[in-house]
Amino acid sequence: MRIGVLGAGQLGRMLALAGYPLAKDFVFYDMSGSPSAGLGEVIIDRDGQYLDDFLSRVDRVTYEFEHLPVTIAEKLAEHTTVHPCPRALEVCQNREAEKTLFGRLGIPTPEWQVADSADTLKAAAEALGCPVVAKSITEGYDGKGQAVLKTPEEAETAWASIGHPRVIVEKFVNFRREVSIIAVRAEDGDVAFYPMAENTHHEGILRYSIAPAPGLEPHVQQDAEKYIKSLLNELNYVGVLTLELFETAEGLIANEMAPRVHNSGHWTIEGAMTSQFENHIRAVSGHALGNVQARGLSCMINIIGEHGDIERVLELPYTHVHLYNKSERPGRKLGHVNILADSYEELVWRVRNCVQFLPGSPEFKSTLTTEG
Amino acid sequence: MRIGVLGAGQLGRMLALAGYPLAKDFVFYDMSGSPSAGLGEVIIDRDGQYLDDFLSRVDRVTYEFEHLPVTIAEKLAEHTTVHPCPRALEVCQNREAEKTLFGRLGIPTPEWQVADSADTLKAAAEALGCPVVAKSITEGYDGKGQAVLKTPEEAETAWASIGHPRVIVEKFVNFRREVSIIAVRAEDGDVAFYPMAENTHHEGILRYSIAPAPGLEPHVQQDAEKYIKSLLNELNYVGVLTLELFETAEGLIANEMAPRVHNSGHWTIEGAMTSQFENHIRAVSGHALGNVQARGLSCMINIIGEHGDIERVLELPYTHVHLYNKSERPGRKLGHVNILADSYEELVWRVRNCVQFLPGSPEFKSTLTTEG
């Protein structure tokens, strides 16, 4: 079976690495002009001229990247099986649609309103109570188009800086930590949930994921499973879906979803019985799902901007290095290191030891270590 | 770094799958005309015309296959780093050289003699005491060129059937079981040893490997480590080396070595902290060696000839399926399944359960289960 992947970055690369052992081949469809998957066949198509060619070479289509025209996914779905369904893309590309769906399914979100002018933005900030964050409804590649308002008076400046005709305004959430749940749904409707991860961001980029999230109460995992299951079933979704959440004193609050394998699930390569990548390929190909149980405790450390002293990292007996074969550039995800341990104390020690060889890595703080 | 691999079968495929995450690229050099690696770049060269082309595209050379002309490896070694060294190839291609080296290094072997005629074969059989096995000194692709002599009188027929000018005659070994040790040596001379595996063959093909080998006395592992270490150091070897042995009441007896990753080490993909494939790539690339510790208990089951009901195998929560994307053919290695467990009892149960979906798999018997 030949799987067509929309996008050709590191997620596609890791999908392929997981898919070859299941006798799958890969064709990547790249619209960026700079594919980095580094294996499989790549069709570079900045102008959408070779979509028929792509289609003729593949048995099924999936994506590693959600910021592509929904019309492309829909056109492909007329001719072949596209997993996940284009509707999942559509929802993820529009924060208003996403939040509306969350609300309809009973998934808690921050309080939010929509604004379509500086005046309505100001009114929303007043109604919700500052601070609020305003985000353009649709998002481009760069994750820009966001502004924080400390007072309603900042609406004019915020509106101008965002520069979009429609924004969503969210009340700030007082959260204990950021977490995520990754689930996978098969063609026959079978669903499996990975243990949740605790995620640490710095300057808007994921830095660390610990899984299973330390000190997580079982009912929190159950709530997250309930939420993501309702999304999977509502969308008749096939493949891996990620839901990013805030853990608060009042329970979980959903932030956003990603219709694909996710950086906060990279720990599963060695840290779970079946990786998120293999499970996505299994689901998309119509196979049974693989076992999602954790194998010990894991921490994933992103390698951002610079590689650092990878030779030293390779010397450590508890590290698994995953490089994307990309050149260094500030803020760029170049790879990740998975660290395994049998206890959280050992995990923390190992992560701290490893991080000294990865320049630019922010101090490692988890809920565990700030509490401990 | 681009690694050139001589040979393009499933071993090369798995080397590449382990090497991409270390930012390596692969070029395979195939002399068979039917490469099956399925990823990386492949140069098909039945007549040795494109060796310079291969050389110009790679930074280092290794092999997944030892039945290639030593002169090719030597020619390559004049221009680039070739790991393991061509001398290792040379030794492995000649049973007399191999056994002589074993003897010189104090590695026990079956008693053996060389014969170069039907008469000397008969004399050797008489001197050693039947049964003996006669094998051509050099071996082709097919592993043929062997004959068992139950009496010295069978020498004439055996000689004719082997059809080689020189054979090695070995006394039969009364062994408890077949085992193997896999070790890896880095450029700086650092050496690491995997836990030994217990191997079950059927009709001359490896069927099962269990690792760590059940009930293995620590001194047996230590003996094997001593033997393989002496080979690694003698050959100034870099990369993974495999030594197949018989476990007998009097200790270990070496059968043969393979200068490469080995089927009896496929369990390491999920069953060890670092797979044999990754460790070979690390060594060949000049990196530090990875941790060779086992993660739980593993059994590798080869998929031979037919795939069987892979969908059912994928449903089992303790299986890891590795397919080589090859078409079915009697006796052909099509893939393998790695099974993990926390106890040997559980492992045996899981293997038996899995094997029912793999037609043609012989009954699963390990030392453990015949004793238990």
XYZ file of C-alpha atoms in Angstrom:
744
model
C 0.000 0.000 0.000
C 1.282 3.423 -0.946
C 0.308 6.257 1.375
C 0.214 9.823 0.141
C 1.118 12.386 2.783
C 0.188 16.041 2.425
C 3.216 17.866 3.792
C 6.818 16.657 3.863
C 8.358 17.701 7.155
C 9.607 15.787 10.158
C 6.163 14.441 11.036
C 5.909 12.883 7.582
C 9.422 11.534 7.992
C 8.510 9.832 11.245
C 5.252 8.506 9.784
C 7.284 6.893 7.017
C 9.857 5.448 9.424
C 6.972 3.831 11.311
C 5.167 2.767 8.161
C 7.910 0.948 6.268
C 7.912 -1.964 8.752
C 4.193 -2.379 7.976
C 5.084 -2.700 4.266
C 3.830 0.775 3.368
C 5.469 3.076 0.855
C 5.241 6.843 0.939
C 4.727 9.709 -1.459
C 4.913 13.196 0.017
C 3.118 16.165 -1.461
C 4.940 19.345 -0.577
C 3.642 22.851 -1.115
C 6.376 24.664 0.812
C 9.148 24.145 -1.716
C 11.475 22.871 1.020
C 10.560 19.298 1.908
C 12.596 17.778 4.715
C 11.143 14.285 5.051
C 14.337 12.926 3.509
C 12.873 9.600 2.481
C 10.126 8.332 0.243
C 9.131 10.033 -2.984
C 8.457 13.776 -2.864
C 6.291 15.767 -5.248
C 7.037 19.480 -4.919
C 4.058 21.414 -6.151
C 3.858 25.073 -5.187
C 1.116 25.825 -7.685
C -1.094 22.763 -7.368
C -0.286 21.474 -10.855
C 0.662 17.938 -9.879
C -2.250 16.927 -7.704
C -3.506 14.407 -10.279
C -0.037 12.954 -10.510
C 0.087 12.611 -6.711
C -3.359 11.014 -6.712
C -2.406 8.499 -9.386
C 0.507 7.256 -7.291
C -1.169 6.647 -3.964
C -3.749 4.297 -2.448
C -4.706 6.474 0.508
C -4.058 10.030 1.611
C -3.291 11.505 4.998
C -1.589 14.673 6.210
C 1.107 15.733 8.569
C 0.203 19.389 8.301
C -3.175 21.059 8.699
C -2.526 24.447 7.107
C -3.337 23.419 3.602
C -6.369 24.394 1.541
C -9.374 22.280 2.568
C -10.381 22.290 -1.095
C -7.301 20.214 -1.881
C -8.245 17.580 0.702
C -11.845 17.629 -0.543
C -10.772 17.221 -4.155
C -8.568 14.274 -3.182
C -11.399 12.745 -1.136
C -13.555 12.590 -4.258
C -11.110 10.092 -5.724
C -9.504 8.235 -2.846
C -9.766 7.624 0.882
C -8.534 10.644 2.844
C -7.937 10.103 6.571
C -8.624 12.099 8.671
C -11.636 13.541 6.836
C -11.382 17.038 5.310
C -13.955 18.287 7.830
C -11.392 17.791 10.605
C -9.051 20.087 8.695
C -11.782 22.641 8.247
C -12.575 22.724 11.954
C -8.922 23.039 12.924
C -8.336 25.900 10.546
C -11.015 28.046 12.126
C -10.828 28.842 15.810
C -14.461 29.873 15.900
C -15.626 26.599 14.357
C -13.313 24.659 16.683
C -14.484 26.412 19.845
C -18.096 26.110 18.751
C -17.702 22.393 18.213
C -15.980 22.000 21.593
C -18.873 23.801 23.260
C -21.504 21.762 21.455
C -19.820 18.526 22.585
C -19.570 19.687 26.197
C -15.800 20.161 26.112
C -14.921 23.076 28.419
C -13.047 25.989 26.840
C -11.931 29.389 28.092
C -14.781 31.895 27.909
C -14.688 33.437 24.463
C -16.306 35.946 22.156
C -15.841 36.935 18.545
C -14.878 40.453 17.457
C -14.837 41.953 13.988
C -13.609 45.453 14.748
C -11.500 47.335 17.283
C -14.716 48.427 18.985
C -16.162 44.933 19.340
C -12.741 43.725 20.502
C -12.805 46.359 23.226
C -16.357 45.400 24.187
C -15.369 41.716 24.351
C -12.371 42.513 26.560
C -14.646 44.459 28.890
C -17.280 41.739 28.977
C -14.814 38.868 29.582
C -12.543 40.765 31.946
C -8.869 41.368 31.182
C -6.383 39.989 30.569
C -7.689 38.434 27.360
C -5.934 37.066 24.318
C -7.184 37.940 20.835
C -6.363 35.578 17.982
C -7.212 35.763 14.308
C -9.896 33.212 13.465
C -7.688 31.562 10.881
C -4.036 30.926 11.319
C -1.160 30.975 8.862
C 2.084 29.049 8.948
C 3.766 31.255 11.461
C 1.403 31.149 14.429
C 1.258 34.951 14.405
C -1.881 37.050 14.539
C -2.239 37.038 18.304
C -2.238 39.814 20.909
C -2.674 39.970 24.662
C -4.841 42.766 26.058
C -4.102 43.759 29.624
C -6.802 46.407 29.505
C -9.716 47.019 27.136
C -7.967 50.248 26.081
C -5.351 48.221 24.243
C -8.007 47.043 21.773
C -7.146 49.582 19.075
C -3.442 48.684 19.017
C -4.156 44.945 19.283
C -6.657 45.076 16.437
C -4.158 46.840 14.198
C -1.328 44.437 15.057
C -3.405 41.350 14.328
C -4.605 42.695 11.015
C -7.393 40.168 10.430
C -11.081 40.903 9.810
C -12.291 38.543 12.550
C -10.750 37.533 15.849
C -11.627 35.283 18.716
C -11.198 36.810 22.170
C -10.471 34.438 25.040
C -10.376 35.044 28.748
C -7.072 34.077 30.335
C -7.071 30.723 32.047
C -5.329 30.338 35.368
C -3.819 26.938 34.759
C -1.670 24.607 36.793
C 0.014 23.168 33.720
C -0.420 22.420 30.037
C -1.266 18.860 29.106
C -2.302 17.001 25.987
C -4.052 13.806 25.095
C -3.407 11.841 21.942
C -5.961 9.345 20.717
C -6.335 7.214 17.640
C -9.463 5.939 15.956
C -9.589 3.020 13.525
C -11.802 2.673 10.459
C -14.077 0.339 12.410
C -14.555 2.946 15.156
C -12.222 1.381 17.700
C -10.556 4.081 19.803
C -7.388 4.038 21.937
C -5.968 6.745 24.192
C -2.346 7.345 25.107
C -1.540 8.396 28.648
C -1.613 12.193 28.807
C 1.578 14.238 28.602
C 2.615 17.287 30.590
C 3.954 19.911 28.204
C 6.269 22.850 28.816
C 6.382 25.669 26.299
C 8.934 28.457 26.102
C 8.622 31.402 23.717
C 5.649 29.717 22.119
C 7.524 26.486 21.279
C 7.084 23.116 22.951
C 10.250 22.268 24.877
C 9.456 19.257 27.067
C 6.765 16.606 27.266
C 6.639 14.184 30.172
C 4.443 11.124 29.894
C 2.574 9.739 31.609
C 2.018 13.215 33.107
C 3.274 13.080 36.703
C 0.712 13.185 39.480
C -2.250 13.083 37.121
C -5.443 12.052 38.844
C -7.170 9.164 37.037
C -10.389 11.156 36.655
C -8.483 13.831 34.713
C -7.270 11.240 32.209
C -10.844 9.942 32.011
C -12.232 13.419 31.360
C -9.718 13.999 28.591
C -10.584 10.633 27.044
C -14.268 11.511 27.144
C -13.627 14.835 25.407
C -11.397 13.539 22.665
C -13.636 10.532 22.079
C -16.592 12.802 21.463
C -14.527 14.705 18.883
C -13.347 11.502 17.185
C -16.857 10.126 16.919
C -18.461 13.422 15.915
C -15.999 13.806 13.037
C -16.061 10.092 12.159
C -12.340 10.571 12.427
C -9.729 7.997 11.354
C -6.142 8.410 12.534
C -4.373 10.202 15.359
C -5.975 13.279 16.921
C -4.373 15.522 19.537
C -6.162 17.711 22.050
C -4.174 20.323 23.961
C -5.631 21.266 27.318
C -5.014 23.312 30.428
C -5.205 21.587 33.758
C -6.847 23.941 36.243
C -8.170 23.682 39.784
C -11.654 23.296 38.255
C -10.614 20.551 35.833
C -9.528 20.457 32.213
C -10.085 23.285 29.749
C -9.482 22.627 26.064
C -7.102 24.871 24.192
C -6.995 23.480 20.665
C -6.874 20.302 18.647
C -4.507 19.129 15.936
C -5.736 16.605 13.343
C -2.467 14.710 13.189
C 0.448 13.198 15.045
C 1.805 15.778 17.439
C 5.079 16.941 18.948
C 3.736 16.152 22.425
C 3.451 12.521 21.312
C 7.038 12.006 20.134
C 7.796 10.268 23.443
C 5.718 7.324 22.207
C 8.486 6.183 19.807
C 10.317 4.385 22.602
C 7.995 5.244 25.475
C 4.867 3.383 24.364
C 4.220 -0.106 23.050
C 3.134 1.392 19.716
C 4.188 4.873 18.637
C 1.694 7.539 17.600
C 3.228 7.314 14.122
C 2.663 3.587 13.776
C -0.849 3.914 15.139
C -1.683 6.659 12.661
C -0.422 4.476 9.807
C -2.333 1.481 11.171
C -5.556 3.484 11.383
C -5.182 5.163 7.999
C -4.403 1.798 6.372
C -7.390 0.051 7.871
C -5.471 -2.149 10.317
C -6.222 -2.805 13.967
C -4.864 -0.257 16.431
C -1.676 -1.001 18.339
C -1.252 -1.112 22.093
C -0.953 2.433 23.496
C 0.411 1.495 26.923
C 3.452 3.347 28.202
C 6.768 1.509 28.571
C 8.158 3.177 31.677
C 8.329 6.951 32.043
C 9.412 9.265 29.262
C 10.498 12.807 28.712
C 10.768 14.255 25.226
C 13.140 17.208 24.842
C 12.908 19.238 21.658
C 16.156 20.281 19.984
C 15.456 23.846 18.899
C 17.563 26.137 16.722
C 20.945 24.508 17.368
C 21.955 20.877 17.703
C 24.351 21.335 20.577
C 26.737 18.579 21.480
C 24.866 15.609 20.043
C 27.932 13.377 20.431
C 27.674 13.807 24.196
C 23.939 13.169 24.141
C 24.592 9.927 22.227
C 26.956 8.834 25.005
C 24.209 8.887 27.622
C 22.806 5.395 28.164
C 19.184 6.513 28.526
C 18.751 8.789 25.506
C 17.157 8.121 22.150
C 18.134 10.707 19.582
C 15.816 11.590 16.697
C 17.248 14.093 14.244
C 15.306 15.584 11.346
C 18.419 16.241 9.219
C 17.644 19.945 8.993
C 20.059 22.856 9.145
C 20.222 25.085 12.199
C 18.033 28.186 12.339
C 16.663 30.072 15.371
C 13.421 28.583 16.605
C 13.532 25.643 14.208
C 12.715 22.145 15.432
C 15.795 20.110 14.510
C 15.073 16.932 16.392
C 14.171 15.561 19.763
C 15.631 13.377 22.459
C 13.521 10.803 24.253
C 14.650 9.932 27.732
C 13.410 6.879 29.573
C 13.415 6.111 33.283
C 11.680 3.948 35.838
C 10.895 6.738 38.305
C 10.145 10.446 37.955
C 13.084 11.308 40.213
C 15.432 9.415 37.915
C 13.752 10.973 34.882
C 14.299 14.500 36.204
C 17.948 13.764 36.920
C 18.471 12.317 33.458
C 16.721 15.207 31.703
C 18.803 17.782 33.601
C 21.946 15.870 32.739
C 21.046 15.698 29.056
C 19.924 19.307 28.748
C 23.383 20.635 29.569
C 24.485 19.426 26.122
C 21.584 21.094 24.306
C 22.243 24.839 24.141
C 19.235 27.092 24.211
C 17.141 24.640 26.200
C 15.279 26.506 28.906
C 15.518 25.324 32.473
C 13.659 22.065 32.948
C 10.737 22.518 35.280
C 7.896 20.112 35.580
C 4.998 20.092 37.958
C 6.854 17.312 39.648
C 10.049 19.232 40.185
C 8.449 22.504 41.220
C 6.381 20.629 43.764
C 9.153 18.285 44.870
C 26.678 11.709 6.503
C 25.840 9.356 3.657
C 26.459 5.688 4.313
C 27.035 3.282 1.470
C 25.734 -0.210 2.118
C 26.942 -3.191 0.101
C 23.816 -5.267 -0.355
C 20.217 -4.059 -0.463
C 18.065 -6.573 1.395
C 16.094 -6.424 4.603
C 19.169 -5.942 6.760
C 20.075 -2.840 4.786
C 16.473 -1.695 5.062
C 16.559 -1.991 8.836
C 19.962 -0.303 9.026
C 18.486 2.640 7.138
C 15.370 2.775 9.324
C 17.668 2.995 12.350
C 20.051 5.432 10.687
C 17.668 8.132 9.480
C 16.961 9.314 13.042
C 20.711 9.850 13.425
C 20.633 12.092 10.341
C 22.258 9.537 8.053
C 21.351 8.980 4.413
C 21.793 5.715 2.587
C 22.969 4.491 -0.784
C 22.686 0.772 -1.415
C 24.930 -1.095 -3.802
C 23.169 -4.151 -5.121
C 24.748 -6.926 -7.115
C 21.783 -9.306 -7.062
C 19.595 -7.381 -9.472
C 16.666 -7.578 -7.048
C 17.142 -5.064 -4.243
C 14.473 -5.104 -1.582
C 15.597 -2.394 0.834
C 12.729 -0.237 -0.422
C 14.189 3.035 0.786
C 17.268 5.114 0.192
C 19.038 5.296 -3.156
C 19.889 1.999 -4.856
C 22.625 1.410 -7.405
C 22.062 -1.879 -9.220
C 25.349 -3.064 -10.614
C 25.550 -6.683 -11.680
C 28.813 -6.181 -13.532
C 30.715 -3.888 -11.183
C 30.606 -0.922 -13.566
C 29.259 1.636 -11.148
C 31.557 1.175 -8.188
C 33.178 4.591 -8.722
C 29.760 6.149 -8.915
C 28.811 4.475 -5.625
C 32.060 5.628 -4.055
C 31.552 9.216 -5.150
C 28.201 9.360 -3.411
C 29.082 8.045 0.022
C 31.121 9.103 3.057
C 31.560 5.642 4.570
C 30.898 2.081 3.472
C 29.506 -0.892 5.338
C 27.776 -4.098 4.321
C 24.707 -6.087 5.141
C 25.857 -9.104 3.216
C 29.179 -10.951 3.391
C 29.087 -12.958 0.172
C 30.572 -10.289 -2.021
C 34.025 -10.240 -3.566
C 36.613 -9.163 -0.982
C 38.388 -7.325 -3.792
C 35.413 -4.952 -4.011
C 35.638 -4.130 -0.310
C 39.418 -3.727 -0.589
C 39.110 -1.434 -3.573
C 36.589 0.700 -1.706
C 38.815 0.748 1.384
C 41.573 2.393 -0.655
C 39.341 5.418 -1.090
C 37.052 5.593 1.908
C 36.465 4.159 5.357
C 35.019 0.645 5.146
C 33.604 -0.804 8.397
C 33.959 -3.636 9.238
C 37.361 -4.091 7.599
C 37.647 -6.255 4.450
C 39.687 -8.805 6.436
C 36.576 -9.667 8.433
C 34.840 -10.477 5.153
C 37.738 -12.575 4.041
C 37.723 -14.636 7.235
C 33.973 -15.183 7.103
C 34.096 -16.344 3.506
C 36.481 -19.150 4.260
C 35.560 -21.754 6.841
C 39.131 -22.908 7.168
C 40.414 -19.383 7.851
C 37.552 -18.810 10.286
C 38.115 -22.017 12.246
C 41.861 -21.421 12.246
C 41.342 -17.935 13.670
C 38.938 -19.272 16.297
C 41.498 -21.851 17.346
C 44.329 -19.349 17.487
C 42.248 -17.067 19.738
C 41.304 -19.925 22.070
C 37.665 -20.034 20.948
C 36.496 -23.666 21.136
C 35.182 -25.209 17.918
C 34.041 -28.679 16.931
C 37.004 -30.899 16.080
C 37.743 -30.414 12.403
C 39.973 -31.440 9.545
C 40.358 -30.375 5.958
C 39.869 -32.739 3.014
C 40.666 -32.191 -0.646
C 39.519 -35.491 -2.115
C 37.045 -38.307 -1.485
C 39.859 -40.304 0.057
C 40.992 -37.624 2.488
C 37.337 -36.976 3.347
C 36.968 -40.664 4.229
C 40.149 -40.549 6.283
C 38.924 -37.447 8.126
C 35.581 -39.095 8.881
C 37.402 -42.108 10.283
C 39.790 -40.004 12.337
C 37.088 -37.720 13.800
C 34.486 -40.447 14.273
C 31.094 -40.320 12.550
C 28.729 -38.662 12.243
C 30.592 -35.739 10.697
C 29.467 -32.870 8.536
C 31.472 -31.882 5.475
C 31.153 -28.333 4.168
C 32.778 -26.627 1.223
C 35.433 -24.181 2.424
C 33.742 -21.293 0.673
C 30.038 -20.752 0.598
C 27.764 -19.329 -2.068
C 24.467 -17.521 -1.705
C 22.413 -20.594 -1.135
C 24.126 -22.215 1.858
C 24.463 -25.445 -0.108
C 27.618 -27.493 -0.405
C 27.167 -29.497 2.784
C 26.766 -33.186 3.495
C 26.381 -35.323 6.589
C 28.368 -38.574 6.739
C 26.912 -41.244 8.997
C 29.727 -43.594 8.087
C 33.126 -43.069 6.410
C 31.849 -45.159 3.492
C 29.573 -42.291 2.478
C 32.626 -40.183 1.631
C 32.524 -40.859 -2.112
C 28.884 -39.832 -2.479
C 29.304 -36.842 -0.155
C 32.350 -35.625 -2.030
C 30.495 -35.784 -5.315
C 27.420 -34.032 -3.966
C 29.413 -31.144 -2.496
C 31.388 -30.649 -5.681
C 34.072 -28.367 -4.241
C 37.845 -28.884 -4.365
C 38.297 -28.399 -0.591
C 36.003 -29.139 2.327
C 36.104 -28.780 6.049
C 35.038 -31.864 8.014
C 33.565 -31.304 11.463
C 32.718 -33.758 14.190
C 29.083 -33.542 15.288
C 28.514 -31.582 18.456
C 26.076 -32.871 21.030
C 24.545 -29.563 21.979
C 21.869 -28.505 24.422
C 20.805 -25.579 22.270
C 21.975 -23.049 19.709
C 22.776 -19.587 20.982
C 24.355 -16.427 19.604
C 26.052 -13.367 20.910
C 25.980 -10.001 19.189
C 28.582 -7.406 20.034
C 29.474 -4.013 18.675
C 32.821 -2.234 18.618
C 33.292 1.501 18.156
C 36.080 3.270 16.293
C 37.729 4.096 19.620
C 37.767 0.412 20.615
C 34.850 0.562 23.018
C 32.935 -2.737 23.005
C 29.389 -3.605 24.103
C 27.668 -6.995 24.249
C 23.990 -7.765 23.913
C 22.511 -10.452 26.120
C 22.779 -13.770 24.286
C 19.843 -15.206 22.365
C 18.580 -18.773 22.202
C 17.948 -19.684 18.571
C 15.740 -22.352 17.051
C 16.345 -23.437 13.463
C 14.066 -25.558 11.298
C 15.067 -26.836 7.869
C 18.211 -24.741 8.067
C 16.372 -21.459 8.653
C 16.235 -19.470 11.879
C 12.677 -19.558 13.249
C 12.794 -18.183 16.786
C 15.207 -16.206 18.912
C 14.550 -15.660 22.595
C 16.573 -13.035 24.436
C 17.945 -12.886 27.000
C 18.372 -16.661 26.535
C 16.365 -18.337 29.306
C 18.277 -20.026 32.098
C 21.656 -18.911 30.836
C 24.344 -19.125 33.484
C 26.244 -15.833 33.858
C 29.572 -17.539 33.194
C 28.285 -18.670 29.783
C 27.495 -15.079 28.813
C 30.947 -14.103 30.096
C 32.641 -16.812 28.033
C 30.826 -15.704 24.906
C 31.803 -12.090 25.574
C 35.436 -13.109 25.988
C 35.373 -15.005 22.690
C 33.713 -12.323 20.620
C 35.838 -9.599 22.186
C 38.992 -11.405 21.118
C 37.648 -11.547 17.545
C 36.680 -7.868 17.572
C 40.064 -6.774 18.820
C 42.050 -9.164 16.620
C 40.278 -7.832 13.520
C 40.311 -4.205 14.748
C 36.661 -4.519 13.920
C 34.190 -1.613 13.809
C 30.462 -2.348 13.779
C 28.247 -5.243 14.809
C 29.647 -8.779 14.838
C 27.664 -11.943 15.488
C 28.991 -15.223 16.800
C 26.810 -18.337 16.586
C 27.564 -20.964 19.191
C 26.408 -24.295 20.541
C 25.775 -24.578 24.252
C 26.978 -27.977 25.436
C 27.496 -29.684 28.762
C 31.181 -28.761 28.449
C 30.553 -25.112 27.658
C 30.245 -23.072 24.488
C 31.485 -24.228 21.100
C 31.679 -21.706 18.268
C 29.885 -22.491 15.038
C 30.453 -19.448 12.824
C 30.585 -15.714 12.794
C 28.781 -13.150 10.661
C 30.399 -9.738 10.105
C 27.115 -7.831 10.263
C 23.792 -7.342 11.956
C 22.108 -10.688 12.283
C 18.672 -12.264 12.229
C 19.171 -13.485 15.801
C 19.468 -9.817 16.843
C 16.205 -8.554 15.365
C 14.647 -8.747 18.831
C 16.759 -5.727 19.786
C 14.507 -3.335 17.808
C 12.004 -3.146 20.661
C 13.707 -5.516 23.090
C 16.880 -3.549 23.808
C 17.571 0.052 24.685
C 19.440 0.462 21.379
C 18.857 -1.879 18.441
C 21.682 -3.760 16.750
C 20.915 -1.677 13.660
C 21.328 1.648 15.436
C 24.471 0.437 17.144
C 25.981 -0.654 13.858
C 25.245 2.770 12.362
C 26.622 4.489 15.457
C 29.853 2.470 15.285
C 30.308 2.819 11.542
C 29.691 6.587 11.776
C 32.193 7.115 14.573
C 29.647 7.829 17.315
C 29.556 6.453 20.834
C 27.844 3.083 21.251
C 24.283 2.924 22.533
C 23.056 1.080 25.593
C 22.685 -2.649 24.842
C 20.549 -3.549 27.868
C 17.418 -5.607 27.306
C 14.005 -4.039 27.860
C 12.073 -6.978 29.254
C 12.063 -10.378 27.550
C 11.740 -10.822 23.816
C 11.012 -13.490 21.282
C 11.604 -12.895 17.584
C 9.553 -15.057 15.223
C 10.587 -15.147 11.581
C 7.860 -14.962 8.956
C 8.988 -17.484 6.345
C 7.546 -18.164 2.909
C 4.017 -16.910 3.558
C 2.728 -13.922 5.509
C -0.187 -15.664 7.130
C -2.890 -13.644 8.807
C -0.935 -10.482 9.564
C -4.150 -8.599 10.383
C -4.678 -10.937 13.328
C -1.066 -10.593 14.421
C -1.488 -6.805 14.387
C -4.457 -7.164 16.731
C -2.336 -8.745 19.469
C -1.300 -6.136 22.044
C 2.222 -7.506 22.536
C 3.432 -7.894 18.950
C 5.675 -5.677 16.868
C 5.429 -6.481 13.186
C 8.365 -5.868 10.843
C 7.662 -6.645 7.209
C 10.249 -6.520 4.448
C 7.738 -5.787 1.670
C 8.758 -8.868 -0.287
C 6.547 -11.275 -2.206
C 5.869 -14.757 -0.866
C 8.168 -17.615 -1.892
C 8.954 -20.877 -0.079
C 11.771 -20.459 2.439
C 11.999 -16.688 1.954
C 12.303 -14.392 4.956
C 9.373 -11.999 4.597
C 9.476 -10.302 7.969
C 9.543 -10.948 11.658
C 7.412 -10.402 14.709
C 8.923 -9.273 17.992
C 7.009 -10.284 21.080
C 7.634 -8.706 24.451
C 6.775 -9.992 27.917
C 7.779 -9.586 31.536
C 8.196 -13.299 32.286
C 9.214 -16.313 30.207
C 5.925 -18.039 30.994
C 4.013 -15.093 29.584
C 6.390 -14.956 26.632
C 5.790 -18.601 25.772
C 2.045 -18.131 25.942
C 2.199 -15.065 23.733
C 4.449 -16.703 21.160
C 2.174 -19.754 20.939
C -0.820 -17.486 20.535
C 0.841 -15.473 17.782
C 2.232 -18.459 15.888
C -1.233 -19.810 15.128
C -1.642 -16.914 12.672
C 1.678 -17.573 10.925
C 1.301 -20.626 8.690
C 4.371 -22.773 8.236
C 5.825 -21.852 11.611
C 7.161 -24.978 13.271
C 6.090 -25.802 16.784
C 7.598 -23.392 19.277
C 9.991 -25.174 21.594
C 12.535 -23.429 23.699
C 14.867 -24.830 26.305
C 12.521 -23.224 28.734
C 9.402 -24.975 27.520
C 10.952 -28.388 27.027
C 12.321 -28.209 30.548
C 9.257 -26.632 32.120
